[in-house]
Amino acid sequence: MIRDLINSIDNLKVVEKANKKFEITKILAENDGAPTYIKDVNGYEVIGNLCNREIIAKSLGIEVSDLVEYMINALDNEKNGELIVDNELKKEYVSDEVSKISQYPIPTYYEKDAGAYLTSGIVIVKDKDHGINSSIHRILVKDGKLIIRMVEQRHLHYIYNKNIKDGEVDVAIVIGVHPALLLASSTSGDVTFNELKYASALMGAPLKLIKCDTVDLEVPAGEFIIEGKITNKMEEEGPFVDITGTYDTIRQQPVIEITALKRKKEPIFHALLPGGIEHKILMGLPQEPRMYKGIRNTVPSVKQVSLTEGGCCWLHAVVSIEKKTEGDGKNAILAALASHPSLKHVVIVDDDINIHNPSDVEFAIATRVQADKDVVIISDTKGSSLDPSGDHKNKLTAKMGIDATISLRKGNKEEYIRAEIPDIK
């Protein structure tokens, strides 16, 4: 599946060989946002920068401009996604000794990293009450075992705490999957939300699974499959670079004991660059449908929503609306901040502005904003722990909204409209 997608990419960057310590980082950073294929890393093929908006849209057979609406429709049909266990797929795999994980092309990305990290694996667990959960977490590879970063507010942490009283939790980590699975595993729902069914809805086709050998799980047929047990043992995890490109702190996190390794006969390893565009897109893009729906409840004429790359696809957003009344811009600001609590700054623009073009957005701010009337500042509100400028002790930040829509009060909209060159017949 991954190989077919790679073969379909136009202008794929190709590199002959790289070392897994720092050199993969250098190559992916130099080509950030552009899919990059490395033919040989310790004898394995590696793909990086795989998921940008264009590649995700292409993998789903749609246009980039239709992504948010498409995801909303798939979310509405999540329960209708179809999962099929097909153990014939096992014939495509070979088993490795557990110790061989040290030979896999798992990168050490940055100088101060605690070691080699898995960054693109979808982590699958099962709860007897709520079913399957699939999510993405950074995982340190250390001394033949894994140490997984669990964010306290995420469902994996909830399922782990609920089930660890039995001594351990079955887990599988699948590396090298279709972008729909990465997108689905990055999506927040309630604890009953089935990310694998959502991936099926996104793909518009049944999702084929295989049964694991040493744990009670069925998982998508990725390029690499790591089976294991999340234990109640804790070890230091970190430091490691987060989405802002700055280092996160060291914490005590759960240890995963590996019970089995499987891989395709000629696998392609997916290296996801921490702080790169792919990382940002996979964090931010799944939030956009939720924001769109939240804003639409207040401003029905919302057109598009984008969490911007410059804002780490997490802290900054641009929203376009078809303005109907003078208060729509400020209402959209409040709705955007409410629908994505980590959001720090948001700009609301008219629908003639391309929200994916920073120059276009800046033009709207420059020509349609009066700071004393159109800027909203909210002090001491809950913010993102990823913002290094925030008050982390009290978990507070300041937030700002800019209403860069054309004022309806003056009644001279034509003054704001940019000149166009007519078609020449």
CSV table of C-alpha atoms in Angstrom, one decimal:
chain,number,residue,atom,x,y,z
A,1,MET,CA,0.0,0.0,0.0
A,2,ILE,CA,2.8,2.4,1.0
A,3,ARG,CA,4.9,1.4,-2.0
A,4,ASP,CA,2.0,2.0,-4.5
A,5,LEU,CA,1.5,5.5,-3.0
A,6,ILE,CA,5.2,6.3,-3.2
A,7,ASN,CA,5.3,5.2,-6.8
A,8,SER,CA,2.4,7.6,-7.6
A,9,ILE,CA,4.1,10.7,-6.2
A,10,ASP,CA,5.2,13.3,-8.7
A,11,ASN,CA,8.6,15.0,-8.0
A,12,LEU,CA,9.5,12.5,-5.3
A,13,LYS,CA,12.9,13.4,-3.8
A,14,VAL,CA,15.3,10.4,-3.9
A,15,VAL,CA,18.4,9.9,-1.9
A,16,GLU,CA,20.7,6.9,-2.3
A,17,LYS,CA,21.9,6.3,1.3
A,18,ALA,CA,21.8,7.7,4.8
A,19,ASN,CA,22.9,7.0,8.3
A,20,LYS,CA,20.0,6.6,10.8
A,21,LYS,CA,21.7,8.9,13.4
A,22,PHE,CA,21.0,12.6,12.5
A,23,GLU,CA,21.5,12.1,8.7
A,24,ILE,CA,17.9,11.2,8.1
A,25,THR,CA,16.9,14.4,10.0
A,26,LYS,CA,19.2,16.5,7.8
A,27,ILE,CA,17.8,15.1,4.6
A,28,LEU,CA,14.1,15.4,5.7
A,29,ALA,CA,14.7,18.9,7.1
A,30,GLU,CA,16.3,20.1,3.8
A,31,ASN,CA,13.2,18.7,1.9
A,32,ASP,CA,10.6,19.6,4.5
A,33,GLY,CA,7.1,19.2,3.1
A,34,ALA,CA,8.3,17.3,0.0
A,35,PRO,CA,8.0,13.4,0.1
A,36,THR,CA,11.5,12.0,0.3
A,37,TYR,CA,12.6,8.4,-0.3
A,38,ILE,CA,15.9,7.1,0.9
A,39,LYS,CA,17.0,3.9,-0.8
A,40,ASP,CA,19.3,2.5,1.9
A,41,VAL,CA,19.4,3.1,5.6
A,42,ASN,CA,21.1,0.2,7.3
A,43,GLY,CA,19.8,-2.1,4.5
A,44,TYR,CA,16.2,-0.8,4.7
A,45,GLU,CA,14.2,1.6,2.5
A,46,VAL,CA,12.9,4.8,4.3
A,47,ILE,CA,10.2,7.3,3.4
A,48,GLY,CA,9.8,10.6,5.1
A,49,ASN,CA,7.8,13.8,4.6
A,50,LEU,CA,5.0,11.6,3.3
A,51,CYS,CA,2.0,13.4,4.5
A,52,ASN,CA,1.3,17.0,3.3
A,53,ARG,CA,-2.1,18.3,2.3
A,54,GLU,CA,-1.6,17.4,-1.3
A,55,ILE,CA,-0.5,13.8,-0.7
A,56,ILE,CA,-3.2,13.1,1.8
A,57,ALA,CA,-5.9,14.5,-0.6
A,58,LYS,CA,-4.4,12.4,-3.5
A,59,SER,CA,-4.4,9.3,-1.4
A,60,LEU,CA,-8.1,9.8,-0.8
A,61,GLY,CA,-8.9,10.7,-4.4
A,62,ILE,CA,-10.0,14.2,-3.7
A,63,GLU,CA,-8.9,17.8,-4.1
A,64,VAL,CA,-7.1,19.7,-1.3
A,65,SER,CA,-9.9,22.3,-1.1
A,66,ASP,CA,-12.3,19.4,-0.3
A,67,LEU,CA,-10.4,17.9,2.6
A,68,VAL,CA,-12.2,19.4,5.6
A,69,GLU,CA,-15.7,18.7,4.1
A,70,TYR,CA,-14.6,15.2,3.2
A,71,MET,CA,-13.3,14.5,6.7
A,72,ILE,CA,-16.6,15.8,8.2
A,73,ASN,CA,-18.6,13.4,6.0
A,74,ALA,CA,-16.3,10.5,7.0
A,75,LEU,CA,-16.6,11.4,10.7
A,76,ASP,CA,-20.4,11.3,10.3
A,77,ASN,CA,-20.1,7.8,8.8
A,78,GLU,CA,-17.4,6.5,11.2
A,79,LYS,CA,-19.7,3.7,12.6
A,80,ASN,CA,-20.3,2.4,9.0
A,81,GLY,CA,-16.6,1.8,8.4
A,82,GLU,CA,-15.8,-1.8,7.7
A,83,LEU,CA,-13.0,-3.9,9.2
A,84,ILE,CA,-12.1,-7.3,7.8
A,85,VAL,CA,-9.7,-9.8,9.3
A,86,ASP,CA,-7.7,-11.3,6.5
A,87,ASN,CA,-5.0,-13.6,7.8
A,88,GLU,CA,-3.9,-14.5,4.3
A,89,LEU,CA,-2.0,-11.2,4.5
A,90,LYS,CA,0.4,-12.9,7.0
A,91,LYS,CA,2.1,-14.6,4.1
A,92,GLU,CA,3.5,-11.2,3.2
A,93,TYR,CA,5.5,-11.1,6.4
A,94,VAL,CA,8.6,-12.5,8.0
A,95,SER,CA,9.3,-12.7,11.7
A,96,ASP,CA,12.4,-11.2,13.3
A,97,GLU,CA,14.0,-11.9,16.6
A,98,VAL,CA,13.1,-9.3,19.2
A,99,SER,CA,16.7,-8.2,19.5
A,100,LYS,CA,16.7,-7.2,15.8
A,101,ILE,CA,14.8,-4.0,16.6
A,102,SER,CA,18.3,-2.4,17.1
A,103,GLN,CA,19.0,-3.0,13.4
A,104,TYR,CA,15.8,-1.4,12.1
A,105,PRO,CA,16.3,2.1,10.5
A,106,ILE,CA,14.8,3.9,13.5
A,107,PRO,CA,16.3,7.4,13.5
A,108,THR,CA,18.0,9.4,16.2
A,109,TYR,CA,16.7,12.8,15.1
A,110,TYR,CA,18.3,15.6,17.1
A,111,GLU,CA,21.4,16.1,19.2
A,112,LYS,CA,19.9,16.0,22.7
A,113,ASP,CA,17.4,13.2,22.0
A,114,ALA,CA,17.3,10.4,24.6
A,115,GLY,CA,18.0,7.9,21.8
A,116,ALA,CA,16.3,6.4,18.7
A,117,TYR,CA,12.6,7.2,18.4
A,118,LEU,CA,9.6,5.7,16.7
A,119,THR,CA,7.5,8.6,15.6
A,120,SER,CA,5.1,7.4,12.9
A,121,GLY,CA,3.8,4.2,14.5
A,122,ILE,CA,0.0,3.8,15.1
A,123,VAL,CA,-0.4,2.4,18.7
A,124,ILE,CA,-3.3,0.0,19.0
A,125,VAL,CA,-4.8,-1.2,22.3
A,126,LYS,CA,-8.2,-2.7,23.2
A,127,ASP,CA,-10.6,-2.1,26.1
A,128,LYS,CA,-13.2,-4.6,26.9
A,129,ASP,CA,-15.8,-1.9,27.4
A,130,HIS,CA,-15.0,0.5,24.6
A,131,GLY,CA,-13.2,-1.6,22.0
A,132,ILE,CA,-10.2,-0.7,19.8
A,133,ASN,CA,-8.2,2.6,20.2
A,134,SER,CA,-5.6,3.7,17.7
A,135,SER,CA,-3.3,6.7,18.3
A,136,ILE,CA,0.1,8.1,17.6
A,137,HIS,CA,2.7,8.6,20.3
A,138,ARG,CA,6.5,9.1,20.4
A,139,ILE,CA,8.3,5.9,21.5
A,140,LEU,CA,11.9,5.7,22.7
A,141,VAL,CA,13.8,2.6,21.8
A,142,LYS,CA,16.2,1.8,24.6
A,143,ASP,CA,18.1,-1.4,25.5
A,144,GLY,CA,15.8,-3.7,23.5
A,145,LYS,CA,12.6,-2.3,25.0
A,146,LEU,CA,10.3,0.7,24.3
A,147,ILE,CA,9.3,3.6,26.5
A,148,ILE,CA,6.1,5.3,25.4
A,149,ARG,CA,5.1,8.9,26.0
A,150,MET,CA,1.5,8.9,27.2
A,151,VAL,CA,-0.3,12.3,27.4
A,152,GLU,CA,-2.6,12.3,30.4
A,153,GLN,CA,-5.6,13.7,28.5
A,154,ARG,CA,-5.5,11.1,25.7
A,155,HIS,CA,-7.5,7.9,25.5
A,156,LEU,CA,-4.5,5.6,25.6
A,157,HIS,CA,-3.6,6.9,29.0
A,158,TYR,CA,-7.2,6.3,30.2
A,159,ILE,CA,-7.2,2.7,28.8
A,160,TYR,CA,-3.8,2.0,30.3
A,161,ASN,CA,-4.8,3.1,33.7
A,162,LYS,CA,-8.1,1.2,33.5
A,163,ASN,CA,-6.5,-2.1,32.5
A,164,ILE,CA,-3.0,-2.0,34.1
A,165,LYS,CA,-4.3,-3.5,37.3
A,166,ASP,CA,-4.2,-6.8,35.4
A,167,GLY,CA,-0.4,-6.3,35.2
A,168,GLU,CA,0.0,-5.4,31.6
A,169,VAL,CA,-1.8,-4.2,28.5
A,170,ASP,CA,-1.6,-5.8,25.1
A,171,VAL,CA,-0.3,-3.4,22.4
A,172,ALA,CA,0.7,-3.4,18.8
A,173,ILE,CA,2.6,-0.7,17.0
A,174,VAL,CA,2.2,-0.5,13.2
A,175,ILE,CA,4.7,1.4,11.1
A,176,GLY,CA,4.2,2.3,7.4
A,177,VAL,CA,0.5,2.7,6.9
A,178,HIS,CA,-1.8,4.5,4.5
A,179,PRO,CA,-2.2,8.3,5.2
A,180,ALA,CA,-5.9,7.7,6.1
A,181,LEU,CA,-4.8,5.5,9.0
A,182,LEU,CA,-2.3,8.2,10.2
A,183,LEU,CA,-5.0,10.9,9.9
A,184,ALA,CA,-7.6,8.7,11.7
A,185,SER,CA,-5.2,7.8,14.5
A,186,SER,CA,-4.5,11.5,15.0
A,187,THR,CA,-8.2,12.4,15.3
A,188,SER,CA,-9.8,13.0,18.7
A,189,GLY,CA,-13.2,11.6,19.4
A,190,ASP,CA,-14.9,10.2,22.5
A,191,VAL,CA,-13.7,7.0,24.0
A,192,THR,CA,-16.1,4.9,21.8
A,193,PHE,CA,-14.7,6.5,18.6
A,194,ASN,CA,-13.2,3.7,16.4
A,195,GLU,CA,-10.2,5.2,14.6
A,196,LEU,CA,-9.9,2.1,12.4
A,197,LYS,CA,-13.5,2.4,11.2
A,198,TYR,CA,-12.9,6.1,10.6
A,199,ALA,CA,-9.9,5.2,8.4
A,200,SER,CA,-12.1,2.8,6.4
A,201,ALA,CA,-14.7,5.6,6.0
A,202,LEU,CA,-12.0,7.9,4.8
A,203,MET,CA,-10.7,5.4,2.3
A,204,GLY,CA,-14.2,4.5,1.1
A,205,ALA,CA,-13.3,0.8,1.3
A,206,PRO,CA,-13.0,-2.0,3.9
A,207,LEU,CA,-9.8,-1.9,6.0
A,208,LYS,CA,-8.0,-5.3,6.1
A,209,LEU,CA,-6.6,-6.4,9.4
A,210,ILE,CA,-4.4,-9.3,10.5
A,211,LYS,CA,-4.4,-11.0,13.9
A,212,CYS,CA,-1.3,-10.6,16.0
A,213,ASP,CA,0.6,-13.7,17.2
A,214,THR,CA,1.4,-12.8,20.8
A,215,VAL,CA,-1.2,-10.3,21.8
A,216,ASP,CA,-5.0,-10.3,21.5
A,217,LEU,CA,-5.3,-7.6,18.8
A,218,GLU,CA,-6.2,-7.3,15.1
A,219,VAL,CA,-4.2,-4.6,13.3
A,220,PRO,CA,-3.8,-3.0,9.9
A,221,ALA,CA,-1.2,-4.7,7.6
A,222,GLY,CA,1.6,-2.1,7.8
A,223,GLU,CA,5.2,-2.4,6.8
A,224,PHE,CA,6.4,-3.2,10.3
A,225,ILE,CA,4.4,-4.7,13.2
A,226,ILE,CA,5.7,-4.6,16.8
A,227,GLU,CA,3.8,-6.6,19.3
A,228,GLY,CA,4.2,-6.1,23.1
A,229,LYS,CA,2.9,-5.6,26.6
A,230,ILE,CA,2.7,-2.1,28.2
A,231,THR,CA,3.9,-2.8,31.7
A,232,ASN,CA,3.6,-1.0,35.0
A,233,LYS,CA,7.3,-0.3,35.0
A,234,MET,CA,8.4,3.3,34.5
A,235,GLU,CA,11.6,4.7,33.0
A,236,GLU,CA,12.8,8.1,31.9
A,237,GLU,CA,11.5,9.3,28.5
A,238,GLY,CA,13.0,12.3,26.8
A,239,PRO,CA,14.2,14.9,26.1
A,240,PHE,CA,12.6,14.9,22.7
A,241,VAL,CA,11.6,17.6,20.1
A,242,ASP,CA,7.9,18.4,20.0
A,243,ILE,CA,5.8,20.1,17.3
A,244,THR,CA,7.2,23.6,18.0
A,245,GLY,CA,10.8,22.4,17.2
A,246,THR,CA,11.7,22.9,20.9
A,247,TYR,CA,12.6,20.2,23.5
A,248,ASP,CA,9.9,18.7,25.7
A,249,THR,CA,10.8,17.7,29.3
A,250,ILE,CA,12.0,14.4,30.7
A,251,ARG,CA,9.3,12.3,32.4
A,252,GLN,CA,8.8,8.8,33.9
A,253,GLN,CA,6.8,6.9,31.3
A,254,PRO,CA,5.6,3.3,30.9
A,255,VAL,CA,7.9,0.6,29.5
A,256,ILE,CA,6.7,-1.7,26.6
A,257,GLU,CA,8.2,-5.2,26.6
A,258,ILE,CA,8.4,-6.4,23.0
A,259,THR,CA,7.0,-9.9,22.4
A,260,ALA,CA,7.2,-10.2,18.6
A,261,LEU,CA,8.5,-8.4,15.5
A,262,LYS,CA,7.1,-8.8,12.0
A,263,ARG,CA,7.9,-7.0,8.8
A,264,LYS,CA,7.1,-7.1,5.1
A,265,LYS,CA,9.7,-9.0,3.1
A,266,GLU,CA,10.8,-5.7,1.5
A,267,PRO,CA,9.5,-3.2,4.0
A,268,ILE,CA,9.6,0.6,3.8
A,269,PHE,CA,10.1,2.4,7.1
A,270,HIS,CA,8.3,5.6,7.7
A,271,ALA,CA,10.4,8.3,9.5
A,272,LEU,CA,8.3,11.2,10.7
A,273,LEU,CA,10.4,14.3,11.3
A,274,PRO,CA,9.6,15.8,14.7
A,275,GLY,CA,8.7,19.5,14.3
A,276,GLY,CA,8.5,19.0,10.5
A,277,ILE,CA,5.6,19.9,8.2
A,278,GLU,CA,4.4,16.2,8.3
A,279,HIS,CA,4.3,16.2,12.1
A,280,LYS,CA,2.4,19.5,12.1
A,281,ILE,CA,-0.1,18.4,9.4
A,282,LEU,CA,-1.0,15.2,11.2
A,283,MET,CA,-1.5,17.1,14.5
A,284,GLY,CA,-3.4,20.0,13.0
A,285,LEU,CA,-5.4,18.7,10.0
A,286,PRO,CA,-7.6,16.4,12.2
A,287,GLN,CA,-8.6,19.4,14.3
A,288,GLU,CA,-9.9,21.4,11.4
A,289,PRO,CA,-13.2,19.5,10.9
A,290,ARG,CA,-14.0,20.0,14.6
A,291,MET,CA,-13.2,23.7,14.4
A,292,TYR,CA,-15.3,24.0,11.2
A,293,LYS,CA,-18.3,22.4,12.9
A,294,GLY,CA,-17.9,24.5,16.1
A,295,ILE,CA,-17.7,27.7,14.1
A,296,ARG,CA,-20.6,26.7,11.9
A,297,ASN,CA,-22.8,26.5,14.9
A,298,THR,CA,-22.2,30.2,15.5
A,299,VAL,CA,-21.5,31.5,12.0
A,300,PRO,CA,-23.3,29.3,9.5
A,301,SER,CA,-21.6,31.0,6.5
A,302,VAL,CA,-18.1,29.7,7.5
A,303,LYS,CA,-16.2,28.7,4.3
A,304,GLN,CA,-12.8,27.3,5.2
A,305,VAL,CA,-10.6,26.6,8.2
A,306,SER,CA,-6.8,26.2,8.3
A,307,LEU,CA,-4.3,25.6,11.2
A,308,THR,CA,-1.3,27.2,9.6
A,309,GLU,CA,2.2,25.7,9.3
A,310,GLY,CA,3.8,28.9,10.7
A,311,GLY,CA,1.7,28.4,13.8
A,312,CYS,CA,2.9,24.8,14.0
A,313,CYS,CA,-0.6,23.7,12.8
A,314,TRP,CA,-1.7,24.0,16.4
A,315,LEU,CA,-1.4,27.6,17.8
A,316,HIS,CA,-2.5,29.7,14.8
A,317,ALA,CA,-5.6,29.5,12.6
A,318,VAL,CA,-7.1,31.4,9.7
A,319,VAL,CA,-10.8,31.1,9.0
A,320,SER,CA,-12.8,32.4,6.0
A,321,ILE,CA,-16.4,33.4,6.2
A,322,GLU,CA,-19.1,34.9,4.0
A,323,LYS,CA,-19.8,37.9,6.2
A,324,LYS,CA,-23.5,38.6,6.6
A,325,THR,CA,-23.6,40.9,9.6
A,326,GLU,CA,-21.1,43.2,11.3
A,327,GLY,CA,-20.7,40.8,14.3
A,328,ASP,CA,-19.9,37.7,12.3
A,329,GLY,CA,-16.1,38.2,12.4
A,330,LYS,CA,-15.9,38.5,16.2
A,331,ASN,CA,-18.4,35.7,16.7
A,332,ALA,CA,-16.2,33.5,14.5
A,333,ILE,CA,-13.2,34.4,16.7
A,334,LEU,CA,-14.9,33.3,19.9
A,335,ALA,CA,-16.2,30.1,18.3
A,336,ALA,CA,-12.8,29.2,16.9
A,337,LEU,CA,-11.0,29.7,20.2
A,338,ALA,CA,-13.7,27.6,21.9
A,339,SER,CA,-13.6,24.7,19.4
A,340,HIS,CA,-9.8,24.3,19.6
A,341,PRO,CA,-8.7,25.1,23.2
A,342,SER,CA,-5.0,25.0,22.3
A,343,LEU,CA,-5.5,27.8,19.7
A,344,LYS,CA,-3.6,31.0,20.6
A,345,HIS,CA,-4.2,33.4,17.7
A,346,VAL,CA,-6.9,33.3,15.0
A,347,VAL,CA,-7.5,35.6,12.0
A,348,ILE,CA,-11.0,35.8,10.4
A,349,VAL,CA,-11.0,36.8,6.7
A,350,ASP,CA,-13.6,37.2,3.9
A,351,ASP,CA,-14.0,34.4,1.4
A,352,ASP,CA,-12.1,36.3,-1.3
A,353,ILE,CA,-8.9,35.7,0.7
A,354,ASN,CA,-6.9,32.5,0.2
A,355,ILE,CA,-6.4,31.2,3.7
A,356,HIS,CA,-3.5,29.0,2.7
A,357,ASN,CA,-1.5,31.9,1.3
A,358,PRO,CA,0.2,33.9,4.1
A,359,SER,CA,0.7,37.0,1.9
A,360,ASP,CA,-3.1,37.0,1.1
A,361,VAL,CA,-3.9,36.8,4.8
A,362,GLU,CA,-1.4,39.6,5.6
A,363,PHE,CA,-3.0,41.7,2.9
A,364,ALA,CA,-6.4,41.3,4.7
A,365,ILE,CA,-4.8,42.3,8.0
A,366,ALA,CA,-3.1,45.3,6.4
A,367,THR,CA,-6.0,46.7,4.5
A,368,ARG,CA,-9.1,45.6,6.5
A,369,VAL,CA,-8.1,45.9,10.2
A,370,GLN,CA,-8.3,48.8,12.6
A,371,ALA,CA,-6.5,47.5,15.7
A,372,ASP,CA,-8.6,49.5,18.2
A,373,LYS,CA,-11.8,48.0,16.8
A,374,ASP,CA,-10.9,44.7,15.2
A,375,VAL,CA,-8.5,43.0,17.6
A,376,VAL,CA,-9.8,40.9,20.5
A,377,ILE,CA,-7.4,40.0,23.4
A,378,ILE,CA,-8.4,37.5,26.1
A,379,SER,CA,-6.0,37.3,29.1
A,380,ASP,CA,-5.4,34.3,31.5
A,381,THR,CA,-7.2,31.5,29.7
A,382,LYS,CA,-6.3,27.8,29.3
A,383,GLY,CA,-3.7,27.3,26.6
A,384,SER,CA,-1.4,24.7,25.1
A,385,SER,CA,1.4,23.1,27.0
A,386,LEU,CA,3.3,23.2,23.7
A,387,ASP,CA,3.6,27.0,23.7
A,388,PRO,CA,7.0,27.8,25.3
A,389,SER,CA,5.8,31.4,26.1
A,390,GLY,CA,2.9,30.3,28.2
A,391,ASP,CA,2.5,30.3,31.9
A,392,HIS,CA,3.1,26.6,32.4
A,393,LYS,CA,2.9,26.7,36.2
A,394,ASN,CA,-0.7,27.9,36.1
A,395,LYS,CA,-1.5,26.5,32.6
A,396,LEU,CA,-2.5,30.0,31.4
A,397,THR,CA,-2.0,32.0,28.2
A,398,ALA,CA,-3.3,35.1,26.5
A,399,LYS,CA,-5.3,34.7,23.2
A,400,MET,CA,-5.9,37.0,20.4
A,401,GLY,CA,-8.4,37.2,17.5
A,402,ILE,CA,-8.1,39.5,14.5
A,403,ASP,CA,-11.3,40.3,12.6
A,404,ALA,CA,-9.8,41.0,9.1
A,405,THR,CA,-13.1,41.1,7.3
A,406,ILE,CA,-14.4,44.1,5.4
A,407,SER,CA,-16.5,46.4,7.6
A,408,LEU,CA,-20.1,46.6,6.6
A,409,ARG,CA,-20.6,49.9,8.5
A,410,LYS,CA,-18.9,52.1,5.9
A,411,GLY,CA,-21.0,50.7,3.0
A,412,ASN,CA,-18.1,51.0,0.5
A,413,LYS,CA,-17.1,47.4,0.0
A,414,GLU,CA,-15.7,48.2,-3.5
A,415,GLU,CA,-12.9,50.2,-2.0
A,416,TYR,CA,-11.5,47.0,-0.5
A,417,ILE,CA,-11.7,44.7,-3.5
A,418,ARG,CA,-8.5,44.1,-5.5
A,419,ALA,CA,-8.4,44.9,-9.1
A,420,GLU,CA,-8.5,42.0,-11.6
A,421,ILE,CA,-7.2,41.7,-15.1
A,422,PRO,CA,-10.1,40.8,-17.4
A,423,ASP,CA,-10.0,37.8,-19.8
A,424,ILE,CA,-8.7,38.8,-23.3
A,425,LYS,CA,-11.0,37.5,-26.0
